[in-house]
Short mmCIF file of C-alpha atoms in Angstrom, two decimals:
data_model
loop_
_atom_site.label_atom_id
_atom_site.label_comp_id
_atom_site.label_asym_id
_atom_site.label_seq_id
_atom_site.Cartn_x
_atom_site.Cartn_y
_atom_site.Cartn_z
CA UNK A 1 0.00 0.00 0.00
CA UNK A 2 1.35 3.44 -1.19
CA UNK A 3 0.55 6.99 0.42
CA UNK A 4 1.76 9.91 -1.09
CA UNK A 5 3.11 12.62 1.46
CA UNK A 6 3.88 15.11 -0.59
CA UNK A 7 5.49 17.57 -2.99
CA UNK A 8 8.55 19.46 -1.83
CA UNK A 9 10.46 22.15 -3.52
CA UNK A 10 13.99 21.94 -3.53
CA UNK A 11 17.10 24.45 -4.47
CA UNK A 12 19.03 21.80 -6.04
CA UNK A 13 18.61 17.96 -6.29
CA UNK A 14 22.14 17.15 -4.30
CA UNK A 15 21.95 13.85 -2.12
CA UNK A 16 22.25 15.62 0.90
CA UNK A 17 19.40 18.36 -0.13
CA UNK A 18 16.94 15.71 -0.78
CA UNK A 19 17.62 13.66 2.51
CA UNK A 20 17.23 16.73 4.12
CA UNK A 21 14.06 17.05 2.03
CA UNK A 22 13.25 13.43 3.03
CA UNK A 23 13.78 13.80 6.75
CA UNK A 24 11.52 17.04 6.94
CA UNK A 25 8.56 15.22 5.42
CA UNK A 26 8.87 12.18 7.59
CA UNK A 27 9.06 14.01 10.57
CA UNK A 28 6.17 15.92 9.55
CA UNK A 29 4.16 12.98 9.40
CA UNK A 30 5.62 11.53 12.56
CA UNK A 31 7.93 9.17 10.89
CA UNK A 32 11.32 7.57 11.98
CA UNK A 33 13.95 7.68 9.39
CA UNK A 34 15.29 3.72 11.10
CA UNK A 35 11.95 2.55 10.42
CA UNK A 36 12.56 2.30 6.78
CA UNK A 37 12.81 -0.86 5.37
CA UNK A 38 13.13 -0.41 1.88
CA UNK A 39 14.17 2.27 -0.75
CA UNK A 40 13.62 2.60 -4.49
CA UNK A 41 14.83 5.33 -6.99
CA UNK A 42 16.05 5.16 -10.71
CA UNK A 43 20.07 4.81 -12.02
CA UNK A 44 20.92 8.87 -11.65
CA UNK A 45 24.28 8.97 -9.65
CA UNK A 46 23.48 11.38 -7.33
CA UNK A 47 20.56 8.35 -6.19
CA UNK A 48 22.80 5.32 -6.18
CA UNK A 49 26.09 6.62 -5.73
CA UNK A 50 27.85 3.93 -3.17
CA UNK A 51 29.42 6.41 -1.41
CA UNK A 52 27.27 10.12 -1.91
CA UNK A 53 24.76 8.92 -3.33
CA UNK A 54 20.95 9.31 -1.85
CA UNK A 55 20.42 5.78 -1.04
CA UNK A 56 24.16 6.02 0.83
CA UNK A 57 23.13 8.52 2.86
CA UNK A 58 19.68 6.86 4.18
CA UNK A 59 21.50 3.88 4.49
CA UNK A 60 24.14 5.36 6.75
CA UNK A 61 21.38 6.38 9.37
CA UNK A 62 19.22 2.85 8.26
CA UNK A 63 21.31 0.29 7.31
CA UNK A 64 18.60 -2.13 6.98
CA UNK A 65 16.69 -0.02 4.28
CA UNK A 66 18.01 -1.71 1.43
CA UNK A 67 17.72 -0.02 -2.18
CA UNK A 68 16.37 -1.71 -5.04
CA UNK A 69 17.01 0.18 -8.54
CA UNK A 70 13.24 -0.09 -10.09
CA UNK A 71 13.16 -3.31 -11.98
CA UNK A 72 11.57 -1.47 -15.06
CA UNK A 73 13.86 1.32 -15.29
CA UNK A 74 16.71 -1.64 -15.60
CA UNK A 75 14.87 -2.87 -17.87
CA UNK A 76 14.47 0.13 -20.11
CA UNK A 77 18.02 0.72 -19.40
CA UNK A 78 19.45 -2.54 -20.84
CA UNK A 79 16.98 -2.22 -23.85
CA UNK A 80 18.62 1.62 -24.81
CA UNK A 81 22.10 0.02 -24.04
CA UNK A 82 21.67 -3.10 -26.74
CA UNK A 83 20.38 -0.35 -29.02
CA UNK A 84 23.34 2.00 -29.02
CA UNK A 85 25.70 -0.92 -28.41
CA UNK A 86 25.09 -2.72 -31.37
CA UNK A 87 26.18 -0.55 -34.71
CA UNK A 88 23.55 -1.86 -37.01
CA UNK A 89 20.55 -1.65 -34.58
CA UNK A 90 22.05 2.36 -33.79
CA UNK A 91 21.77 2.96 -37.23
CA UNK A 92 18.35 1.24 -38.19
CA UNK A 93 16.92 3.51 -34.90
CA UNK A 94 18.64 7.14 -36.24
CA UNK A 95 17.17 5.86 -39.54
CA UNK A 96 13.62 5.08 -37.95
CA UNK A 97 13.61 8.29 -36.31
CA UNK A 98 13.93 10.37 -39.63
CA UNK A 99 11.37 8.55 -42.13
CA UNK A 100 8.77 8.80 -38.65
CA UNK A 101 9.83 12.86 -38.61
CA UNK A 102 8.50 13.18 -42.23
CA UNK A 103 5.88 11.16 -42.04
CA UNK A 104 4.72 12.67 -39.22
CA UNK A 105 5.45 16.04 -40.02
CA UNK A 106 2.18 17.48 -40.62
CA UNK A 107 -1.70 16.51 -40.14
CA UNK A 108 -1.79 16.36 -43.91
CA UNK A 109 0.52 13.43 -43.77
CA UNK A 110 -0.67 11.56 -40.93
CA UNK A 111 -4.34 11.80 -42.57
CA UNK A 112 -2.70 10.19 -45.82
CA UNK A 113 -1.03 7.57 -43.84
CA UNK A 114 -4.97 6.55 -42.07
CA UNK A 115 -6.36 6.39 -45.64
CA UNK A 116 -3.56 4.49 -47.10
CA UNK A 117 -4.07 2.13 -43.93
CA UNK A 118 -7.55 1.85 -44.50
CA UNK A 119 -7.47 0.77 -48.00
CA UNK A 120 -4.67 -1.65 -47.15
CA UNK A 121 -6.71 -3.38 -44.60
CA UNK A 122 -10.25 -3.00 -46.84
CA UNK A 123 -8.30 -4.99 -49.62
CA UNK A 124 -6.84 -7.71 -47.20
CA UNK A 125 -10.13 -8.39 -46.05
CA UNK A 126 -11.80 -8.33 -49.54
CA UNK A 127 -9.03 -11.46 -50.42
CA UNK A 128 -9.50 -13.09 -47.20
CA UNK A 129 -5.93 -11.78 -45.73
CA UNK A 130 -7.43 -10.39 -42.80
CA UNK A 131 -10.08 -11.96 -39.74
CA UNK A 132 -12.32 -9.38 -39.10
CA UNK A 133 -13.31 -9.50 -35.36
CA UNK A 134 -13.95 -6.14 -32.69
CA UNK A 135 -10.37 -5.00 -32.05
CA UNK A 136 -8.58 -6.28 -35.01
CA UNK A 137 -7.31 -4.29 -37.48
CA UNK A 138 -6.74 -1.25 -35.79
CA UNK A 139 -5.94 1.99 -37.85
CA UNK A 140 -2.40 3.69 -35.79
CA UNK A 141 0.12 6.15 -36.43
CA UNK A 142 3.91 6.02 -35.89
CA UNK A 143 5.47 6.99 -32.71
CA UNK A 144 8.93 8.27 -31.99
CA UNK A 145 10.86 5.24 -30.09
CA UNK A 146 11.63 6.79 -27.44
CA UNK A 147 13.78 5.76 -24.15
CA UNK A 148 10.56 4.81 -22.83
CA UNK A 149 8.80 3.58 -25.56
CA UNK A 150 10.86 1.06 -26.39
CA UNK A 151 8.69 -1.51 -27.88
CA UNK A 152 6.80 0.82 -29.70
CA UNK A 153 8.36 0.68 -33.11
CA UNK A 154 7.12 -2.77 -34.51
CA UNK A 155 4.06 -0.60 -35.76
CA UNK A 156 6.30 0.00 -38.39
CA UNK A 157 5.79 -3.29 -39.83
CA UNK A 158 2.00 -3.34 -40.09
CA UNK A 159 1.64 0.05 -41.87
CA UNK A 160 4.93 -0.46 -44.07
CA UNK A 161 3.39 0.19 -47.41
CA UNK A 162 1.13 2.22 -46.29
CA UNK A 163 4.14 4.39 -44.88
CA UNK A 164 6.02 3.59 -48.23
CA UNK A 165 2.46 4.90 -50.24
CA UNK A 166 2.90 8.43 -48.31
CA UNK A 167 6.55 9.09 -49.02
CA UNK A 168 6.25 8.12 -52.60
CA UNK A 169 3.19 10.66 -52.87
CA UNK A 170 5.54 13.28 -50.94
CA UNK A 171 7.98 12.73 -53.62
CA UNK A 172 5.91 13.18 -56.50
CA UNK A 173 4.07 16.24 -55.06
CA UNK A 174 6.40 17.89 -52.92
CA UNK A 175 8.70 20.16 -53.36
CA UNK A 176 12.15 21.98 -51.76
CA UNK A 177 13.86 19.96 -48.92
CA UNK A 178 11.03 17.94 -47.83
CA UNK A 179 11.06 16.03 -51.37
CA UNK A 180 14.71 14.99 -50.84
CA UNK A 181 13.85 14.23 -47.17
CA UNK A 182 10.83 11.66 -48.53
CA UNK A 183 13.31 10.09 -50.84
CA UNK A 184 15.76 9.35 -48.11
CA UNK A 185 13.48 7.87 -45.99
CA UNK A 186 11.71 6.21 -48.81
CA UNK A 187 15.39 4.43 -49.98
CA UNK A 188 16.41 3.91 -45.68
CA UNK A 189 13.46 1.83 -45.58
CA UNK A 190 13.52 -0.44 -48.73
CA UNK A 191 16.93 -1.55 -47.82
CA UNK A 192 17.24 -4.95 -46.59
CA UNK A 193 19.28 -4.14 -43.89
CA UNK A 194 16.92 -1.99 -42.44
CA UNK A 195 13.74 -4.67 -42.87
CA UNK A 196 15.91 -7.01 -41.47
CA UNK A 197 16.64 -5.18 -38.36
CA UNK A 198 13.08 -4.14 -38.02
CA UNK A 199 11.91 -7.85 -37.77
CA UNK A 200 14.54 -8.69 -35.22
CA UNK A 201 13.66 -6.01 -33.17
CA UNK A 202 10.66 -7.35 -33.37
CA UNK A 203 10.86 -10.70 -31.99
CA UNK A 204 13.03 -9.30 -29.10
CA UNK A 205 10.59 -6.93 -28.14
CA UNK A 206 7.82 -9.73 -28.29
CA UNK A 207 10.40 -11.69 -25.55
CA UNK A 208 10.72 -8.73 -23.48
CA UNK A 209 7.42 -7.34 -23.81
CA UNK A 210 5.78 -9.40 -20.93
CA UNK A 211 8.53 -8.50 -18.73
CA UNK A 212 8.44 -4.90 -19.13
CA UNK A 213 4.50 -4.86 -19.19
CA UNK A 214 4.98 -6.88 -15.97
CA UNK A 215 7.70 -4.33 -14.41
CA UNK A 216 5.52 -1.28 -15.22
CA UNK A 217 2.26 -2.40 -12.93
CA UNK A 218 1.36 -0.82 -10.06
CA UNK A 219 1.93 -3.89 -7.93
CA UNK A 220 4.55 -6.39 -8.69
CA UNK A 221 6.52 -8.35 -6.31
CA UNK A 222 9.94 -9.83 -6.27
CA UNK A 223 9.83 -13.30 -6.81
CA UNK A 224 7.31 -13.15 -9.66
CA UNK A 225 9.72 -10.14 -11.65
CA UNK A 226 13.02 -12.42 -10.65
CA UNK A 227 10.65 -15.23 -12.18
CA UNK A 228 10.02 -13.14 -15.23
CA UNK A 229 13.76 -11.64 -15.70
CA UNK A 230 15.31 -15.42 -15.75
CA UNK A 231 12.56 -16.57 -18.09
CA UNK A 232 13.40 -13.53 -20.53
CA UNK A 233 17.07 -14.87 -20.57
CA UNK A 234 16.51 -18.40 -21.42
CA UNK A 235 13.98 -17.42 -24.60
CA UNK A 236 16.43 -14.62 -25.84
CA UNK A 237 18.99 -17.63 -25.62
CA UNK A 238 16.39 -20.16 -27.40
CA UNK A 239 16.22 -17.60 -29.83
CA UNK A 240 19.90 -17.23 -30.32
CA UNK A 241 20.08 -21.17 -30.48
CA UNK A 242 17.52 -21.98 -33.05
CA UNK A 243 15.85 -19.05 -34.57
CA UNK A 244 18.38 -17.92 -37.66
CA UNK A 245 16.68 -19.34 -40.20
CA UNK A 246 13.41 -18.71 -39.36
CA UNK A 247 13.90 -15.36 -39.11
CA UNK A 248 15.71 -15.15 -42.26
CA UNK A 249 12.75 -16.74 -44.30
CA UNK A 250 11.07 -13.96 -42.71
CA UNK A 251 12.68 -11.19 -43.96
CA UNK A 252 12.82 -12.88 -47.67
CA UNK A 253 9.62 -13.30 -47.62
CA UNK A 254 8.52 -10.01 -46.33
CA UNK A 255 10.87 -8.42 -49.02
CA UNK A 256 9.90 -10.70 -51.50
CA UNK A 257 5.88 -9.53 -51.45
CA UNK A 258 7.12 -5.82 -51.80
CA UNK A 259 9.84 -6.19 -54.82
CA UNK A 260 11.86 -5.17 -52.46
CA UNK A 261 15.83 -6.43 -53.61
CA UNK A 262 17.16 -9.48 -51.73
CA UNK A 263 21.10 -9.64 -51.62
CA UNK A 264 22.67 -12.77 -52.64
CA UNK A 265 23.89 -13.79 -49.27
CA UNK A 266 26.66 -15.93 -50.58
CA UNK A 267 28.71 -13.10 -52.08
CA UNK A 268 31.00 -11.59 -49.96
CA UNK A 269 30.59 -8.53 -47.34
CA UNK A 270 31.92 -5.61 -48.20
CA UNK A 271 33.67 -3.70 -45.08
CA UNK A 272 34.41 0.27 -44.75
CA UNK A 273 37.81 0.59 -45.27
CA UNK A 274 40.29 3.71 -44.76
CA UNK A 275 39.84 7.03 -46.81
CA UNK A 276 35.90 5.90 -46.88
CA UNK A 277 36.81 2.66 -49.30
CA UNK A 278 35.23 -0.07 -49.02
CA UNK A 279 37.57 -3.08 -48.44
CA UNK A 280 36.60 -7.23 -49.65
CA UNK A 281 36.63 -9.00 -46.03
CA UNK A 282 36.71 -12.69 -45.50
CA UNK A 283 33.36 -13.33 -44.86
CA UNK A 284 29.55 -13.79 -46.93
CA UNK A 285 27.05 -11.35 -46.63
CA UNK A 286 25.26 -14.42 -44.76
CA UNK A 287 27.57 -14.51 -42.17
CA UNK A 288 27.58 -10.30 -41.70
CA UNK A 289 23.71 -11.12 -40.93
CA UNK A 290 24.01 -13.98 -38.52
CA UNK A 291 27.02 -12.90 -36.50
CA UNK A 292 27.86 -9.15 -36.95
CA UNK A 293 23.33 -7.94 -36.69
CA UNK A 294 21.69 -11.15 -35.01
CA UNK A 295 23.60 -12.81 -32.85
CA UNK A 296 25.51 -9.59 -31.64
CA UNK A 297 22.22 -8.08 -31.43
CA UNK A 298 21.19 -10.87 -28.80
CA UNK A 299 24.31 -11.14 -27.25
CA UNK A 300 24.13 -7.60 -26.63
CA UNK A 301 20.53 -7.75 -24.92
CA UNK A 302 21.95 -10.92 -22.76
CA UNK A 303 24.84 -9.47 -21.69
CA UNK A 304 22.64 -6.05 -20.17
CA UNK A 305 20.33 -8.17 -18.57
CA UNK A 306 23.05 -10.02 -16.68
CA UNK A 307 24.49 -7.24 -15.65
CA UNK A 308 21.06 -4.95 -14.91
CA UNK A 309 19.89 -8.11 -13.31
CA UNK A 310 23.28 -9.80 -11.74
CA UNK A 311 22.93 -12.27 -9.18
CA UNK A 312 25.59 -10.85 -7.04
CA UNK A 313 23.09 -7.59 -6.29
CA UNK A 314 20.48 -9.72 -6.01
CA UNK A 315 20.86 -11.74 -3.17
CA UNK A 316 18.59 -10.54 -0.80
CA UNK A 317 16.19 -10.63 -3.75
CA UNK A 318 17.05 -14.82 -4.08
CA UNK A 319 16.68 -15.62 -0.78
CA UNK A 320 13.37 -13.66 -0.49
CA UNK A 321 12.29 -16.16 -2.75
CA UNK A 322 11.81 -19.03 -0.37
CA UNK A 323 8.38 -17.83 0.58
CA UNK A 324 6.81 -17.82 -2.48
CA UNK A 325 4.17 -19.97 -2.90
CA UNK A 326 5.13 -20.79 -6.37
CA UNK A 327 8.36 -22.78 -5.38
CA UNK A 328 6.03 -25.30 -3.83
CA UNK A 329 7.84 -27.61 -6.61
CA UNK A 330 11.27 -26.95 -4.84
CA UNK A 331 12.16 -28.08 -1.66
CA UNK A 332 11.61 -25.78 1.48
CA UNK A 333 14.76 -23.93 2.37
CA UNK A 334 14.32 -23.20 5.99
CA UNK A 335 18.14 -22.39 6.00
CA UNK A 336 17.54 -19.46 3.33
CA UNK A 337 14.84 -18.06 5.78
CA UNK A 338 17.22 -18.15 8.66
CA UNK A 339 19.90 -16.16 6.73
CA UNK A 340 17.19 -13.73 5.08
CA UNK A 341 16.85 -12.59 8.67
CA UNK A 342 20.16 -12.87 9.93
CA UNK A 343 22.02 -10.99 7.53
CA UNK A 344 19.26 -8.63 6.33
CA UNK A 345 16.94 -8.17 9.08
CA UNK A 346 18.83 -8.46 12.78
CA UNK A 347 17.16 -5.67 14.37
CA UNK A 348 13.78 -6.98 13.48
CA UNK A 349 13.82 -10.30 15.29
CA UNK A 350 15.73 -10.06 18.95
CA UNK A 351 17.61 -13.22 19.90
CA UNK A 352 14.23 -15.47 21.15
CA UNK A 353 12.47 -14.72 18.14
CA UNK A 354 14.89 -16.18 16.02
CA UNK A 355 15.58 -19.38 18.18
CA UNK A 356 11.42 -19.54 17.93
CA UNK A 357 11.70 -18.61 14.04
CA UNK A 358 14.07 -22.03 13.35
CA UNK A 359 11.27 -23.80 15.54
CA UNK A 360 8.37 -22.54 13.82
CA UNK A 361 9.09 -22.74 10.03
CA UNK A 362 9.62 -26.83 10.78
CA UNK A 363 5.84 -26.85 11.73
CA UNK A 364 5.36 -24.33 8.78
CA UNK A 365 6.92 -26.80 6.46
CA UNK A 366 4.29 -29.49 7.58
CA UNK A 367 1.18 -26.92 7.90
CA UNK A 368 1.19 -24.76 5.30
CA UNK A 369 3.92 -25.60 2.48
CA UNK A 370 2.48 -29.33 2.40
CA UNK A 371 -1.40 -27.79 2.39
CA UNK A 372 -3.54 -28.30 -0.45
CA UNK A 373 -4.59 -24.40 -0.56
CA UNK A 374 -0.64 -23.58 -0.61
CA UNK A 375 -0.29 -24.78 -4.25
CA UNK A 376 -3.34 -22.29 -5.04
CA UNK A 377 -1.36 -19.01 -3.82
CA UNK A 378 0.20 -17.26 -6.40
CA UNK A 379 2.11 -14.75 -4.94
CA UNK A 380 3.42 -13.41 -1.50
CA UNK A 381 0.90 -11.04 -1.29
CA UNK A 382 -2.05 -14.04 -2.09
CA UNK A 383 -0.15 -16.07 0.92
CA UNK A 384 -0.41 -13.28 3.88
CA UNK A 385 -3.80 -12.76 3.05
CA UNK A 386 -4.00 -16.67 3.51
CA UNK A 387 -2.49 -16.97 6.39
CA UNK A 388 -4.98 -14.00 8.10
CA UNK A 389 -8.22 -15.16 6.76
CA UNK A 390 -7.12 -19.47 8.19
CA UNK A 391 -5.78 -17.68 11.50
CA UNK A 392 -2.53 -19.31 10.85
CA UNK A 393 -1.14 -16.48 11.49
CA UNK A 394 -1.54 -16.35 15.21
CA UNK A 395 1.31 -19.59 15.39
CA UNK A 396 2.92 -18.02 12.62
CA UNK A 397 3.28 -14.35 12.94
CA UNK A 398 7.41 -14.19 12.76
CA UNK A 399 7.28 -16.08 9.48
CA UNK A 400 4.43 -13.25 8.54
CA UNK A 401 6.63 -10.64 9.79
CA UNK A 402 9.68 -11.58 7.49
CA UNK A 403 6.74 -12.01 4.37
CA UNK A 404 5.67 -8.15 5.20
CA UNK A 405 9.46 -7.48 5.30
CA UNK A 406 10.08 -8.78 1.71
CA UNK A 407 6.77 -7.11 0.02
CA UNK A 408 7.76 -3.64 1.31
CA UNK A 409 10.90 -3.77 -0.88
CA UNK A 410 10.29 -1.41 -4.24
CA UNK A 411 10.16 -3.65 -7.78
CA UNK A 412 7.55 -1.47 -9.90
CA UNK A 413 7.36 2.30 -10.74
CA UNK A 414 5.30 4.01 -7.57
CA UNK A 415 2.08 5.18 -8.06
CA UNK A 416 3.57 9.23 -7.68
CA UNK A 417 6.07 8.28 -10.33
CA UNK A 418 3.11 8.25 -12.59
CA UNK A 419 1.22 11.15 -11.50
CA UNK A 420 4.56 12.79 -12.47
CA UNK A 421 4.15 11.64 -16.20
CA UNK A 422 0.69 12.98 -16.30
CA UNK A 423 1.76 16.40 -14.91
CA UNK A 424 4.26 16.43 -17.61
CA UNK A 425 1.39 16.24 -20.05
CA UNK A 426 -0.52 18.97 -19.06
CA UNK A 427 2.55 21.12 -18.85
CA UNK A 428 4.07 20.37 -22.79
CA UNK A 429 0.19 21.62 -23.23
CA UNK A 430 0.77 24.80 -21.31
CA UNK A 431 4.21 25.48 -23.14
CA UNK A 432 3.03 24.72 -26.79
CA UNK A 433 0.02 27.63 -26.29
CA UNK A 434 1.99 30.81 -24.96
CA UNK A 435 5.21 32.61 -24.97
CA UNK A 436 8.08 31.38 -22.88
CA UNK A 437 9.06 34.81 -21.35
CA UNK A 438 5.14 34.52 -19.48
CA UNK A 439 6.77 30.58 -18.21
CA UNK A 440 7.48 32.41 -14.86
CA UNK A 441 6.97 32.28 -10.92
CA UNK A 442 3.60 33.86 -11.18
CA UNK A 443 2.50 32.21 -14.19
CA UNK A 444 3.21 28.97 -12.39
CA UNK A 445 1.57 29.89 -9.11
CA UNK A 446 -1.74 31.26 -10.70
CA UNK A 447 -1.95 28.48 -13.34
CA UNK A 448 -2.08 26.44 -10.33
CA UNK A 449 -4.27 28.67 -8.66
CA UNK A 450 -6.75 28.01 -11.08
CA UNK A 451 -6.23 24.84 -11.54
CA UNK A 452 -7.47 24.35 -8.49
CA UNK A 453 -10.66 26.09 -8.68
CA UNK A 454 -10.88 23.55 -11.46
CA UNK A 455 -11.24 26.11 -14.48
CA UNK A 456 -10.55 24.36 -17.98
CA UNK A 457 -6.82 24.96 -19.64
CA UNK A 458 -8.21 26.65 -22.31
CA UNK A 459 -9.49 29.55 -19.75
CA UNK A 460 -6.01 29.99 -18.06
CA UNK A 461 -4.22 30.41 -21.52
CA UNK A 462 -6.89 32.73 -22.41
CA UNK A 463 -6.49 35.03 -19.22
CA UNK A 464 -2.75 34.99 -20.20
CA UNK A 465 -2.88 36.21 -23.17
CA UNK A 466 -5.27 38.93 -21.91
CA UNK A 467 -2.76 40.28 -20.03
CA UNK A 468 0.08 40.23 -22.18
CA UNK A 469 -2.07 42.27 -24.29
CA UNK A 470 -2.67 44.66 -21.16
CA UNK A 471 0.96 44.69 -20.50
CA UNK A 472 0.50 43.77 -16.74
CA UNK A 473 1.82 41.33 -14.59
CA UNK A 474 -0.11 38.07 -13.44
#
């Protein structure tokens, strides 16, 4: 359960400025700072510094308030660094970026893409290409990938001709710049290469998907994201393993239904040379594919996982895994329990408890673990809610105690996080509509002024631009 204290202004966002910030607000609210058991931020240095950093500085006064880099923003994280590791897939995105920036450009265009879509789709369905059904078929535009929108992208691949229809009309009717823009884009996208790394992306993002869908709910608890992180791993290497030629079938295919030119991939591979020359190298344009795009591609994503996800960081995370219901399979590690509280959480149990903790979780092995019900519970959360409504909780309430312990530690985004993103919206609204010499102190305060008496946007731009005319301040 979330509560939201609070906003706070601060001068600067320095560690020490926002654990002062920090302190103030729990002490407002009656708070102790050694109560904390848990503390989640994103991967900005001045947050998860070792030494300076935010998370440092709580722990130095809390040492049991252990910080857990959001799970989603690792995520997102490992995706951006396979992107800009990886030469081809940098490319294919700087490419992506440009034909979506002239597509996209004006209303004009994003109305011809929607037609061109529509009569796409109206001829599929007219040769039986398409199942028609409520929610199918869909007509979208093209987003920007952005850090945060990774997975957004394979849109590309449903409205290709339709996006391929609009830039050929922008060549034949524009004119100036734009015209050479459309070709550019129009010539980036029929490339192989580029098709190619669009359908890889693809399939990773398909793998990943569930994971960051997962990652971004409101509630999400360890062992089921752990769960979901190693199960990523293994497809993306079951992809590695036996997907190649799949894939590559694929892409011909794809290519093959838009006369789109397929390279010979026995010829050799061409490699940039010095003084911009292109140099013979030893291998076939096959093997530039398979090694150089798709396996470094996936090797790339593995290797950030791993190390976003490492099991060295994670051990409190591991052993917190003991009490999920869903290892009913595996055998019960009382041991694991033992050290969970131990080595993570001494000043939470005093000496008796945890001589009666090693006593109880035998007779928890035998009452609950071995219980029909158990194999039911899906989560942690699922098993204290068990445990309260069978009043098993009375003979175990340590065991409870150490199951509260592990769900207060941070996986998913929190719930102000997104209020955030919505305030965001409203504000790129507020900036698009007036000047930015009126984006000051008083502007701010009686925009939210108003805001509160719940007056529409529309009437707050309005009175600004009243009194700019008038020449007075707000």
């Amino acid at each position: 359960m979330e509560r939201f204290f609070g906003l706070v202004h601060v001068p600067d966002t320095t560690s020490q400025t926002l654990k002062n910030a920090i302190n103030y607000v729990l002490s407002r609210n009656n708070l102790d700072l050694k109560s904390i058991r848990g503390q989640g931020y994103d991967g900005a240095s001045n947050m998860r510094g070792h030494f300076k950093g935010l998370q440092a500085l709580i722990s130095n006064d809390c040492p049991y308030a252990y910080y857990v880099h959001c799970f989603a923003h690792r995520l997102q994280l490992a995706l951006m660094a396979a992107s800009q590791g990886v030469v081809a897939l940098h490319k294919f995105f700087t490419r992506l970026s440009f034909v979506i920036n002239v597509v996209d450009a004006s209303s004009k265009r994003t109305d011809q893409l929607r037609d061109a879509q529509a009569e796409e789709i109206a001829y599929k369905i007219s040769v039986d290409e398409l199942e028609t059904c409520k929610g199918l078929n869909q007509i979208g535009t093209l987003q920007q990938p952005g850090d945060t929108r990774w997975s957004s992208h394979p849109s590309l691949i449903k409205m290709f001709s339709p996006t391929c229809e609009v830039l050929l009309k922008i060549i034949k009717d524009g004119t100036g710049p734009i015209k050479g823009d459309a070709d550019s884009a129009y010539e980036s996208i029929t490339t192989f290469e580029f098709i190619f790394v669009l359908h890889l992306d693809q399939e990773i993002m398909e793998i990943t998907d569930l994971l960051c869908q997962a990652l971004q709910r409101q509630s999400q608890d360890i062992c089921n994201a752990l769960r979901l992180v190693a199960s990523t791993k293994l497809l993306l290497q079951k992809m590695k393993d036996v997907r190649w030629d799949g894939l590559l079938s694929l892409v011909m295919s794809f290519c093959h239904e838009r006369n789109i030119d397929i390279p010979d991939m026995t010829s050799p591979y061409f490699t940039r040379g010095t003084r911009a020359r292109n140099e013979l190298s030893d291998h076939t344009l096959e093997h530039h594919y398979r090694v150089d795009i798709f396996y470094e591609a996936i090797n790339c994503q593995l290797m950030e996982l791993n190390h976003r996800f490492s099991d060295r960081s994670t051990e409190l995370l591991r052993l917190s895994t003991t009490l999920d219901p869903k290892s009913v399979d595996e055998p019960f590690r009382c041991g694991d329990v033992i050290k969970l509280v131990e080595k993570f959480y001494p000043e939470d149990f005093n000496e008796q408890e945890k001589v009666v903790l090693k006593i109880k979780l035998q007779h928890y092995e035998i009452d609950v673990v071995q219980h029909a019900d158990y194999k039911l519970l899906t989560s942690m959360s699922e098993l204290c809610q068990w445990l309260i409504k069978t009043r098993r909780v009375v003979n175990f309430h340590l065991i409870y105690r150490v199951a509260s312990l592990i769900l207060t530690l941070p996986v998913s985004t929190a719930t102000t996080k997104r209020s955030f993103s919505a305030m965001n919206l409203i504000k790129t609204r507020l900036q698009n509509k007036i000047e930015d010499e009126l984006l000051n102190e008083s502007l701010v305060l009686h925009f939210e002024r108003e805001l509160a008496k719940k007056i529409s946007l529309e009437t707050v731009i309005e009175d600004f631009k009243k009194a700019k005319d008038r020449r007075v301040p707000l």
